CSV table of C-alpha atoms in Angstrom, one decimal:
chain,number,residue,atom,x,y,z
E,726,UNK,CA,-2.6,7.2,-36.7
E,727,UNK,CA,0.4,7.9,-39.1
E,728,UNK,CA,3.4,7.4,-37.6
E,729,UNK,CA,6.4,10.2,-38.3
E,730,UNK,CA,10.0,9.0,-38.4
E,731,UNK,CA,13.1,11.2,-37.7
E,732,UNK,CA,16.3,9.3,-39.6
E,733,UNK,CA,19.5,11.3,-38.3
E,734,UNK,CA,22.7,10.5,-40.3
E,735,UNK,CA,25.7,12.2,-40.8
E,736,UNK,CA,24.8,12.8,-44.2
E,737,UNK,CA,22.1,12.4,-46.3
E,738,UNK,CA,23.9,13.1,-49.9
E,739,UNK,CA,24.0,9.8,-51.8
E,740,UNK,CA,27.8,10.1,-52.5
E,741,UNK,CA,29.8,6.7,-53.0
E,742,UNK,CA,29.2,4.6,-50.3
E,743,UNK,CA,27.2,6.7,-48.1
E,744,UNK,CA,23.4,5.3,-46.5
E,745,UNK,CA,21.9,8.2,-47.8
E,746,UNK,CA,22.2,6.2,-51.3
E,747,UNK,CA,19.7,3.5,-49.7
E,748,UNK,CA,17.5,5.5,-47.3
E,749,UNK,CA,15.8,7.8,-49.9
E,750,UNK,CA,14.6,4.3,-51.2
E,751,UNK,CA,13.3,3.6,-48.0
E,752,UNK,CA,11.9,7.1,-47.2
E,753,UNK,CA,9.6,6.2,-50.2
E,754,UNK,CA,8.8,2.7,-49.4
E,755,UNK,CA,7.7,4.2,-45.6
E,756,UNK,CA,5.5,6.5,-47.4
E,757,UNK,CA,3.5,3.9,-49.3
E,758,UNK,CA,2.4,2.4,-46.1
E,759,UNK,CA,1.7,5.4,-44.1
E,760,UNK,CA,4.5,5.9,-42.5
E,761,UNK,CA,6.2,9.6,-42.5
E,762,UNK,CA,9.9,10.6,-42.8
E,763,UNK,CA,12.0,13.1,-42.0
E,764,UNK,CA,15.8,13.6,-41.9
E,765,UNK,CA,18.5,15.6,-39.6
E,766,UNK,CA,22.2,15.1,-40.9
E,767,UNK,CA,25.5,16.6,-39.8
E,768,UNK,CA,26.3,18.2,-42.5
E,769,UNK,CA,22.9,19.8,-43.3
E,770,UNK,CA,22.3,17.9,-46.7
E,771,UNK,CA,19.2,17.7,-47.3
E,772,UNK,CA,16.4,14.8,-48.3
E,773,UNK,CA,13.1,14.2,-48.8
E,774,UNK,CA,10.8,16.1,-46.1
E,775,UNK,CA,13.9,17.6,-44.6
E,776,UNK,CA,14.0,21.2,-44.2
E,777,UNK,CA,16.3,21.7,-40.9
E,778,UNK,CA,19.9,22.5,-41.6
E,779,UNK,CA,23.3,23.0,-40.0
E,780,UNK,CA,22.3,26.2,-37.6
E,781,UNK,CA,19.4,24.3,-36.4
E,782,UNK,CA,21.1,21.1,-35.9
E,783,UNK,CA,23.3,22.9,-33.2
E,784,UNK,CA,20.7,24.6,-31.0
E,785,UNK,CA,19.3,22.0,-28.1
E,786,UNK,CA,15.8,24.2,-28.4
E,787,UNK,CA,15.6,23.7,-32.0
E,788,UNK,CA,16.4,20.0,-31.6
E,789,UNK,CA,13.9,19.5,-29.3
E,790,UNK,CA,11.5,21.5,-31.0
E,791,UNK,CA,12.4,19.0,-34.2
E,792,UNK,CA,12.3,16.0,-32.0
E,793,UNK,CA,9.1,16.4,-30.5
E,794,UNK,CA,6.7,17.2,-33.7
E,795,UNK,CA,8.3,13.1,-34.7
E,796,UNK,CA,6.8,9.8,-32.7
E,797,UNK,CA,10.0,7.7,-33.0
E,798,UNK,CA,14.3,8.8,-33.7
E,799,UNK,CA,16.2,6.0,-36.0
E,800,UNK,CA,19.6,7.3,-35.8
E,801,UNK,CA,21.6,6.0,-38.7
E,802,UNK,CA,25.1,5.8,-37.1
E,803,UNK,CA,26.5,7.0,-33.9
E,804,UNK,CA,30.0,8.3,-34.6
E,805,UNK,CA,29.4,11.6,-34.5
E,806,UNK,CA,28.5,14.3,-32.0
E,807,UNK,CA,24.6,15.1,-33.5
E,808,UNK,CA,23.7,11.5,-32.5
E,809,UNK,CA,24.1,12.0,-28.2
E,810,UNK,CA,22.2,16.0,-29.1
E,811,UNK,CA,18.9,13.6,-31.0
E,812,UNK,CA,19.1,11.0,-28.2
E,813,UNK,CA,19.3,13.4,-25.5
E,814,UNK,CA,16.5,15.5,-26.9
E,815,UNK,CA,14.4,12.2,-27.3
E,816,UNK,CA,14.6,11.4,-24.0
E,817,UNK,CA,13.7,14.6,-22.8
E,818,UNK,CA,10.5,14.6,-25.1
E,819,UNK,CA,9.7,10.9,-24.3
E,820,UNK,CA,10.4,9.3,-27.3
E,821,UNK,CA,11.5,6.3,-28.7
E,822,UNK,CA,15.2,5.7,-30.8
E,823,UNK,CA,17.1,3.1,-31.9
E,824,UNK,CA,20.4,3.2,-33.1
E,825,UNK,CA,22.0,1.6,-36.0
E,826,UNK,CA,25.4,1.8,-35.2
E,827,UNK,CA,27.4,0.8,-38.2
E,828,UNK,CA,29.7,-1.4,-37.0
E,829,UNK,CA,31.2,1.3,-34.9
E,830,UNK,CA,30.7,-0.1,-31.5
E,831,UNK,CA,32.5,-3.5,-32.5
E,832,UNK,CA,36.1,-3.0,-31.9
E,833,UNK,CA,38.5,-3.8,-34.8
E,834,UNK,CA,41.9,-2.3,-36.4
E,835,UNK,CA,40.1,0.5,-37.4
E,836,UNK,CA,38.3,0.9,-35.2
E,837,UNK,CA,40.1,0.6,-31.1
E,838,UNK,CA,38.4,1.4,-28.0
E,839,UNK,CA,41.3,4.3,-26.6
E,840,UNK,CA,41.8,4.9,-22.4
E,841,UNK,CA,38.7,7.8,-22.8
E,842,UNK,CA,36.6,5.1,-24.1
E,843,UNK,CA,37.1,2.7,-21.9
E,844,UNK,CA,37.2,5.7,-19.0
E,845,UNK,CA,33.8,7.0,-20.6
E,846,UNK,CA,32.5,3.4,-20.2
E,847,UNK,CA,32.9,3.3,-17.0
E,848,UNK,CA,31.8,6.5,-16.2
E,849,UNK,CA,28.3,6.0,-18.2
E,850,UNK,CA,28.7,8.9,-20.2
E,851,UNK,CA,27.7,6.7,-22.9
E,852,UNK,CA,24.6,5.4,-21.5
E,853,UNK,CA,22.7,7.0,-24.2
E,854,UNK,CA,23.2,3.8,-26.2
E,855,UNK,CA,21.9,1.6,-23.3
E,856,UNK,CA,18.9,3.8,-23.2
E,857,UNK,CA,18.2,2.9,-26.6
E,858,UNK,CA,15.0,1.1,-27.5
E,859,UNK,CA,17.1,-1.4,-29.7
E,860,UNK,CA,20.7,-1.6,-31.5
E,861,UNK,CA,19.9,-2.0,-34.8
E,862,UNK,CA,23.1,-4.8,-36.2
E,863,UNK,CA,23.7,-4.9,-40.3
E,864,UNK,CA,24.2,-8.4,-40.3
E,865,UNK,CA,24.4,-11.3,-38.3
E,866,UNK,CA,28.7,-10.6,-37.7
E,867,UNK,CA,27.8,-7.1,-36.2
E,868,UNK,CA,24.8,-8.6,-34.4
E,869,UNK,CA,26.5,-11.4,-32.4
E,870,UNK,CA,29.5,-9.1,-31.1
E,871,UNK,CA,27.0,-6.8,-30.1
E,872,UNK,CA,25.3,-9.2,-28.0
E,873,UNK,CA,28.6,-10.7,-27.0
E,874,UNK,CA,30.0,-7.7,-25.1
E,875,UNK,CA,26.4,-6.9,-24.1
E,876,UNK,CA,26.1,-3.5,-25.8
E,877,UNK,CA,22.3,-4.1,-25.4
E,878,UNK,CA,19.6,-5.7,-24.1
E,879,UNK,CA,18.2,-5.4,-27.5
E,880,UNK,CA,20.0,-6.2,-30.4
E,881,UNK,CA,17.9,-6.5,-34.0
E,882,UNK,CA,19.5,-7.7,-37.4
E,883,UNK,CA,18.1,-5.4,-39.9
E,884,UNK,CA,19.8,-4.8,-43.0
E,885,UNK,CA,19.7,-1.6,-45.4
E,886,UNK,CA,17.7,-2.4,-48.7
E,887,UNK,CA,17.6,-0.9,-52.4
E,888,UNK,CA,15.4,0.3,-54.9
E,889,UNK,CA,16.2,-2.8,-57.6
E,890,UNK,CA,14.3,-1.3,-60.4
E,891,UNK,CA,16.5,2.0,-60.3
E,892,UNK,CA,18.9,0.2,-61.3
E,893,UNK,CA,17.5,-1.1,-64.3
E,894,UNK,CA,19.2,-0.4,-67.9
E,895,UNK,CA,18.7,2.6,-69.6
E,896,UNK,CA,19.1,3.1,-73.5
E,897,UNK,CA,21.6,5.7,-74.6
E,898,UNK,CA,25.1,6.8,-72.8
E,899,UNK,CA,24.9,9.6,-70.5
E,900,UNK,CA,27.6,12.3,-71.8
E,901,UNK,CA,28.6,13.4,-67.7
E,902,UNK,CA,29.0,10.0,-67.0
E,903,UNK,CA,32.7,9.9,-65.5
E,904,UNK,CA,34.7,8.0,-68.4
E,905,UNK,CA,36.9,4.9,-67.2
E,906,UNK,CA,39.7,3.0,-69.4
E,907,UNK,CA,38.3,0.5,-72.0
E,908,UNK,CA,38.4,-2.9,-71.0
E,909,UNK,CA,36.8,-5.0,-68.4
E,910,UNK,CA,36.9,-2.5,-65.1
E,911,UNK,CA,37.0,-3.5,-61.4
E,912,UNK,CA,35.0,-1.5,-59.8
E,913,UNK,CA,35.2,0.3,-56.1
E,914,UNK,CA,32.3,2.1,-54.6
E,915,UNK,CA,33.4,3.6,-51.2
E,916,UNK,CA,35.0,6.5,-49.2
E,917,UNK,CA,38.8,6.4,-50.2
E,918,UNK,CA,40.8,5.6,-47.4
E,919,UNK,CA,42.4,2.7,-45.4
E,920,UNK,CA,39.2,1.2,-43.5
E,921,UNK,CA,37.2,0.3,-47.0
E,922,UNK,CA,40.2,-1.9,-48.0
E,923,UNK,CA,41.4,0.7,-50.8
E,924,UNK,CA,45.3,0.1,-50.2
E,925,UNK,CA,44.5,-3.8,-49.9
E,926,UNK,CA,42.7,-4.2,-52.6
E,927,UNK,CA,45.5,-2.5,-54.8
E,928,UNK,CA,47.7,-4.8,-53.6
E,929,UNK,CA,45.7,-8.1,-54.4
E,930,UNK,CA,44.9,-6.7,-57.7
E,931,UNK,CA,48.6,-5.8,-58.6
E,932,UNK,CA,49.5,-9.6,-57.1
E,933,UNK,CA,46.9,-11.0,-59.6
E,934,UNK,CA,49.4,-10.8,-62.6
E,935,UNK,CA,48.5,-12.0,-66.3
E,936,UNK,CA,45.0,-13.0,-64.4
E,937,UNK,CA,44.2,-9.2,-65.0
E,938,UNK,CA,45.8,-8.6,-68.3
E,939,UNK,CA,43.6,-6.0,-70.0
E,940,UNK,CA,41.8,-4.8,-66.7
E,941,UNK,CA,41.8,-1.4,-65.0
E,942,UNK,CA,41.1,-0.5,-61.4
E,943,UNK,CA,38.8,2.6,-60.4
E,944,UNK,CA,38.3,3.8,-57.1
E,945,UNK,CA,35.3,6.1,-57.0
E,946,UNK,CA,34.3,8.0,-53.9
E,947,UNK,CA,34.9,10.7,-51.8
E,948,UNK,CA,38.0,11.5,-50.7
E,949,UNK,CA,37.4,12.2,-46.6
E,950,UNK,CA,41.6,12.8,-46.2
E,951,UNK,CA,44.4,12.7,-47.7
E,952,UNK,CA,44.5,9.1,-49.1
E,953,UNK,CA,43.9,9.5,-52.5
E,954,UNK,CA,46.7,11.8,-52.6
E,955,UNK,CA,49.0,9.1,-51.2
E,956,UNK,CA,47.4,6.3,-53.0
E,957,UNK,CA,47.8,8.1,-56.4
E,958,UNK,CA,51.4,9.2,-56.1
E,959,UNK,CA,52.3,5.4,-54.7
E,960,UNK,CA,50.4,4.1,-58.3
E,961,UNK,CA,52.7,6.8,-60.2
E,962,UNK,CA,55.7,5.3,-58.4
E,963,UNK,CA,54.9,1.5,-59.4
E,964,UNK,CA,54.3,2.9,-63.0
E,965,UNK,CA,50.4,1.8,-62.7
E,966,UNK,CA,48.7,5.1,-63.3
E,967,UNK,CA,47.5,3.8,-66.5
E,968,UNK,CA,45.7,1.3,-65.2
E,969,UNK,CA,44.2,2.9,-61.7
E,970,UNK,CA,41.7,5.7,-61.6
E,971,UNK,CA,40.3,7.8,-58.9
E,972,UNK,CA,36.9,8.9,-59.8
E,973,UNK,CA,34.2,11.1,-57.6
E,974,UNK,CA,31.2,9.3,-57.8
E,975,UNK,CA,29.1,12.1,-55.7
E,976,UNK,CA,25.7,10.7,-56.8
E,977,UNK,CA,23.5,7.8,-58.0
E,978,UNK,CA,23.7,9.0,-61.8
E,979,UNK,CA,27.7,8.4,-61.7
E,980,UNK,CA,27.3,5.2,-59.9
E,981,UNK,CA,25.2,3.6,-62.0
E,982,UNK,CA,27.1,5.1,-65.0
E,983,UNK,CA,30.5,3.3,-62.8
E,984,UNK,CA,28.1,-0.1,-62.5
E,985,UNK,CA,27.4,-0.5,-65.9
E,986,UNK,CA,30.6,-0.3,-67.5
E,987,UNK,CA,31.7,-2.5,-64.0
E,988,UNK,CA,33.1,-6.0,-64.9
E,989,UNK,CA,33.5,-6.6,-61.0
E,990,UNK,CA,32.5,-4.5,-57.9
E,991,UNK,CA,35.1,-5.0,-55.2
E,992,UNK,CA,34.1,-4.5,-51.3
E,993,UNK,CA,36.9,-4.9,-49.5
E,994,UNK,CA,36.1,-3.0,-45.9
E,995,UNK,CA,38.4,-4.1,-43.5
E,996,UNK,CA,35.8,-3.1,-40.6
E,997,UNK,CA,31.6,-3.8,-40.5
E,998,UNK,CA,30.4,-1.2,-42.9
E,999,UNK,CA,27.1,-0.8,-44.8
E,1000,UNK,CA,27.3,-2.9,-47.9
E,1001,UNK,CA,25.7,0.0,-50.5
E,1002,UNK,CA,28.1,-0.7,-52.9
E,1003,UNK,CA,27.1,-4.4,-52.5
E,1004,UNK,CA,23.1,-3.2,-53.0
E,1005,UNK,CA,24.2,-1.4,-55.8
E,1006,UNK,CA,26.3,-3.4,-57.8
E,1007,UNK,CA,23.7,-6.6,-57.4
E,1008,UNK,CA,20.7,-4.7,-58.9
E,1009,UNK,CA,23.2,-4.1,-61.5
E,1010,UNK,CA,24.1,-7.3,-61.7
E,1011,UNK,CA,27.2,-7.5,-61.5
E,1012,UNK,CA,29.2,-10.2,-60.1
E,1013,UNK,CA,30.7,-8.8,-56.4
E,1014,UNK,CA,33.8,-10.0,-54.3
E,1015,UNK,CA,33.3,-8.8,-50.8
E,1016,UNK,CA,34.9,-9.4,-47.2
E,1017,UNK,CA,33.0,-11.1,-44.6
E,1018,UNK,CA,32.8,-8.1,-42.7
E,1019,UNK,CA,30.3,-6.4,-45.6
E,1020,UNK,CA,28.7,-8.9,-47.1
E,1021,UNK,CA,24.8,-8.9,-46.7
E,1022,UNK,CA,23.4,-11.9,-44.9
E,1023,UNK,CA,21.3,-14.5,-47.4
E,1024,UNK,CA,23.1,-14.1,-50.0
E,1025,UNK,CA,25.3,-17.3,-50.0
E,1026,UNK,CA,26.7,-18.3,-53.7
E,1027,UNK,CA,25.5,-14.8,-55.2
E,1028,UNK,CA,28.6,-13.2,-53.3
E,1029,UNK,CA,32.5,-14.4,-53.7
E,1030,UNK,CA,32.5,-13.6,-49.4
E,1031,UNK,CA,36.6,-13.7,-48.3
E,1032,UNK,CA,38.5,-13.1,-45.3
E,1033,UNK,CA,39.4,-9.3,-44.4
E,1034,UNK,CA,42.9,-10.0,-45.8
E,1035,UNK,CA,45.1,-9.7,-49.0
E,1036,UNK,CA,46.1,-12.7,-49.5
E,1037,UNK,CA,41.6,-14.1,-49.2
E,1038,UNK,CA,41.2,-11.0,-51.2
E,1039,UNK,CA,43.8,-12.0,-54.0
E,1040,UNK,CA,42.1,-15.3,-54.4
E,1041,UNK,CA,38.4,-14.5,-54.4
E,1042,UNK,CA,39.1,-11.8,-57.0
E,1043,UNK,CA,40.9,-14.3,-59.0
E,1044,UNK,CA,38.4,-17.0,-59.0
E,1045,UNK,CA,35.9,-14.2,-60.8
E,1046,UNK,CA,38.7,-12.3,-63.1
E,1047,UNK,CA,39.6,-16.0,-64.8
E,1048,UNK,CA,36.0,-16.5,-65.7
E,1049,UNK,CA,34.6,-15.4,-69.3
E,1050,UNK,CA,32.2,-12.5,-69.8
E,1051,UNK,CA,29.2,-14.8,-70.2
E,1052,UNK,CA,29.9,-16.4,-67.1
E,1053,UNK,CA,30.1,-13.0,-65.2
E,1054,UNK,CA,26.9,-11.7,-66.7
E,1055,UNK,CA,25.4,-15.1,-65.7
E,1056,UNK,CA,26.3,-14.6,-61.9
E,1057,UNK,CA,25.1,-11.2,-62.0
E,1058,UNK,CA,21.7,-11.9,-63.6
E,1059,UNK,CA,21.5,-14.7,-61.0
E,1060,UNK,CA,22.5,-12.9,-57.9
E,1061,UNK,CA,20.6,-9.6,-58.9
E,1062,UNK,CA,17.2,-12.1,-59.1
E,1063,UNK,CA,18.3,-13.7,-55.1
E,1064,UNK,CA,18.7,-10.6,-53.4
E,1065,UNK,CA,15.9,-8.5,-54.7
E,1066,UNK,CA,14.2,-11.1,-53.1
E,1067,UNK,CA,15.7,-10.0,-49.6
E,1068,UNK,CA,16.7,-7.0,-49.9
E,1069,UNK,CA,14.5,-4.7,-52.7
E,1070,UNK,CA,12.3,-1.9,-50.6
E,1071,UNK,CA,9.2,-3.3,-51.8
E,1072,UNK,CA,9.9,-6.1,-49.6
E,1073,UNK,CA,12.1,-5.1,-46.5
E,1074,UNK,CA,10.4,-1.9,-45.6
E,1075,UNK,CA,7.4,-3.7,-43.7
E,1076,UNK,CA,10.5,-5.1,-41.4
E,1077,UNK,CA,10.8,-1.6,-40.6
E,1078,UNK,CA,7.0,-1.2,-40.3
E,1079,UNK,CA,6.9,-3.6,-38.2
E,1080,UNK,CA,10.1,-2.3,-35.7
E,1081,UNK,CA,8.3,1.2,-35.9
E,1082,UNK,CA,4.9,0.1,-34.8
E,1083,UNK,CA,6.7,-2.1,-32.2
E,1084,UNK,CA,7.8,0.8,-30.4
């Protein structure tokens, strides 16, 4: 019997950052082995096999018309108000989800339980979680606070993969590419504001110095609120618009146009957070500097991995910047080679398989 998956995410569009950049990969690689998918998002964007939108996301009838034609909900995040509507309309037709929370049920800066969580907790109104088939952890961090403050009986690591070979080179430039400074580029691939480590990576890159003589900053991604704004007019201020740029990056075509002129892709998330830009940049291959809190599992020695801080941040960059191009491109070819191993679709999608036919 073929199994039919409904992924529900908050959005589907593969803009900087967002899952939607890695499931379409896996949509494909669920299709090759007989799996089907469909997708529900927030926002209505739409993916392969998804033909629901907005209006239909809002009526309970609709939902549970939606739910019930599916054998098994994987609900890609859980901080927003169409995850509770999905689960409730799965248990009412008797089926299976799992959630994959995205690092936001482990408390952090960003991320603080208020008095109406912890009154909800104790309430139960957010027992759909515990009446989850699993909790679906990114990596190993996420996975042991999970299990720590007992979110769930259930707790799986199972990270998000890439299609490598996407990423492959192409011959000839791309004139809509976004254009970027000459000179060796670090690279940011993420939502602009505070929790993705924007304003702290700034600041370890302005500390670096003569390190980064002859390098420019980008920051491509959406822009969620008014942070780029701020971040912009603070640059102008320090006399550094010359050397920072703020660049959309709404799909995979200006990413991998971004990657390949890349020197370095920064991650600096200050919270747990899917690594796409991690993905991304390693089938590029090139060489990545992430925080502990993002960096894929496995991948020890292809990632510079810091500490969630400026001053970690400063150094890790530092030890890459210093190092000549060769040795860059070395790293990358290395570290693209190591995690296709782990985390290319052609190999983690039977993982999912395997959770799928589990339930």
């Amino acid at each position: 019997m073929t199994l039919r998956i409904l992924h529900v995410a908050r959005s589907i569009q593969p803009e900087a950052g967002s899952v939607g950049v890695c499931l379409r990969g896996l949509f494909s690689a669920l299709e090759t082995r007989g799996i089907e998918s469909e997708a529900l998002s927030a926002d209505g964007s739409e993916a392969a096999r998804m033909d629901v939108g907005n209006d239909a996301a809002q009526e309970t009838d609709g939902l549970f018309a939606k739910v019930s034609q599916v054998d098994i909900v994987h609900l890609h995040g859980c901080d927003h108000g169409l995850t509770r509507s999905v689960a409730r309309a799965a248990r009412r037709n008797g089926k299976p989800y799992v959630v994959s929370p995205h690092g936001s049920l482990t408390p952090g800066r960003y991320n603080r339980r208020t008095w109406k969580d912890k009154v909800q907790a104790v309430l139960g109104t957010r027992r759909w979680i515990r009446r989850a088939s699993a909790i679906i952890a990114l990596n190993e961090r996420e996975a042991a606070d999970l299990r720590k403050r007992r979110v769930h009986s259930k707790v799986v690591t199972l990270p998000y993969g890439l299609s490598f070979d996407d990423y492959d080179p192409v011959e000839g430039v791309d004139p809509t590419a976004p254009t970027v400074p000459n000179g060796r580029c670090l690279l940011m691939l993420a939502p602009i504001e505070p929790i993705e480590g924007c304003v702290v990576l700034l600041k370890a890159f302005a500390e670096l110095g003569r390190d980064v003589e002859g390098w420019s900053i980008v920051l491509a991604g959406p822009n969620p609120g008014p942070w780029r704004n701020m971040l912009e007019a603070a640059v102008r201020r320090k006399g550094g618009d010359g050397r920072v740029s703020f660049i959309a990056a709404p799909d995979v075509a200006a990413q991998r146009a971004l990657l390949t002129r890349a020197s370095v892709v920064a991650a600096p998330s200050l919270h747990i957070r899917p690594p796409v830009s991690i993905l991304q940049a390693l089938a590029s291959r090139t060489p990545v500097v992430a925080t502990n809190l993002v960096a894929p599992d496995g991948l020890d020695g292809s990632v510079r991995v810091c500490d969630p801080t400026r001053s970690e941040l400063r150094e890790a960059l530092r030890s890459v910047v210093r190092l000549d191009d060769a040795a860059r491109v070395s790293i990358g070819e290395q570290a693209r080679s190591a995690a296709a191993s782990l985390f290319d679709w052609s190999v983690l999608a039977d993982r999912y398989v395997q959770l799928y036919q589990n339930l």
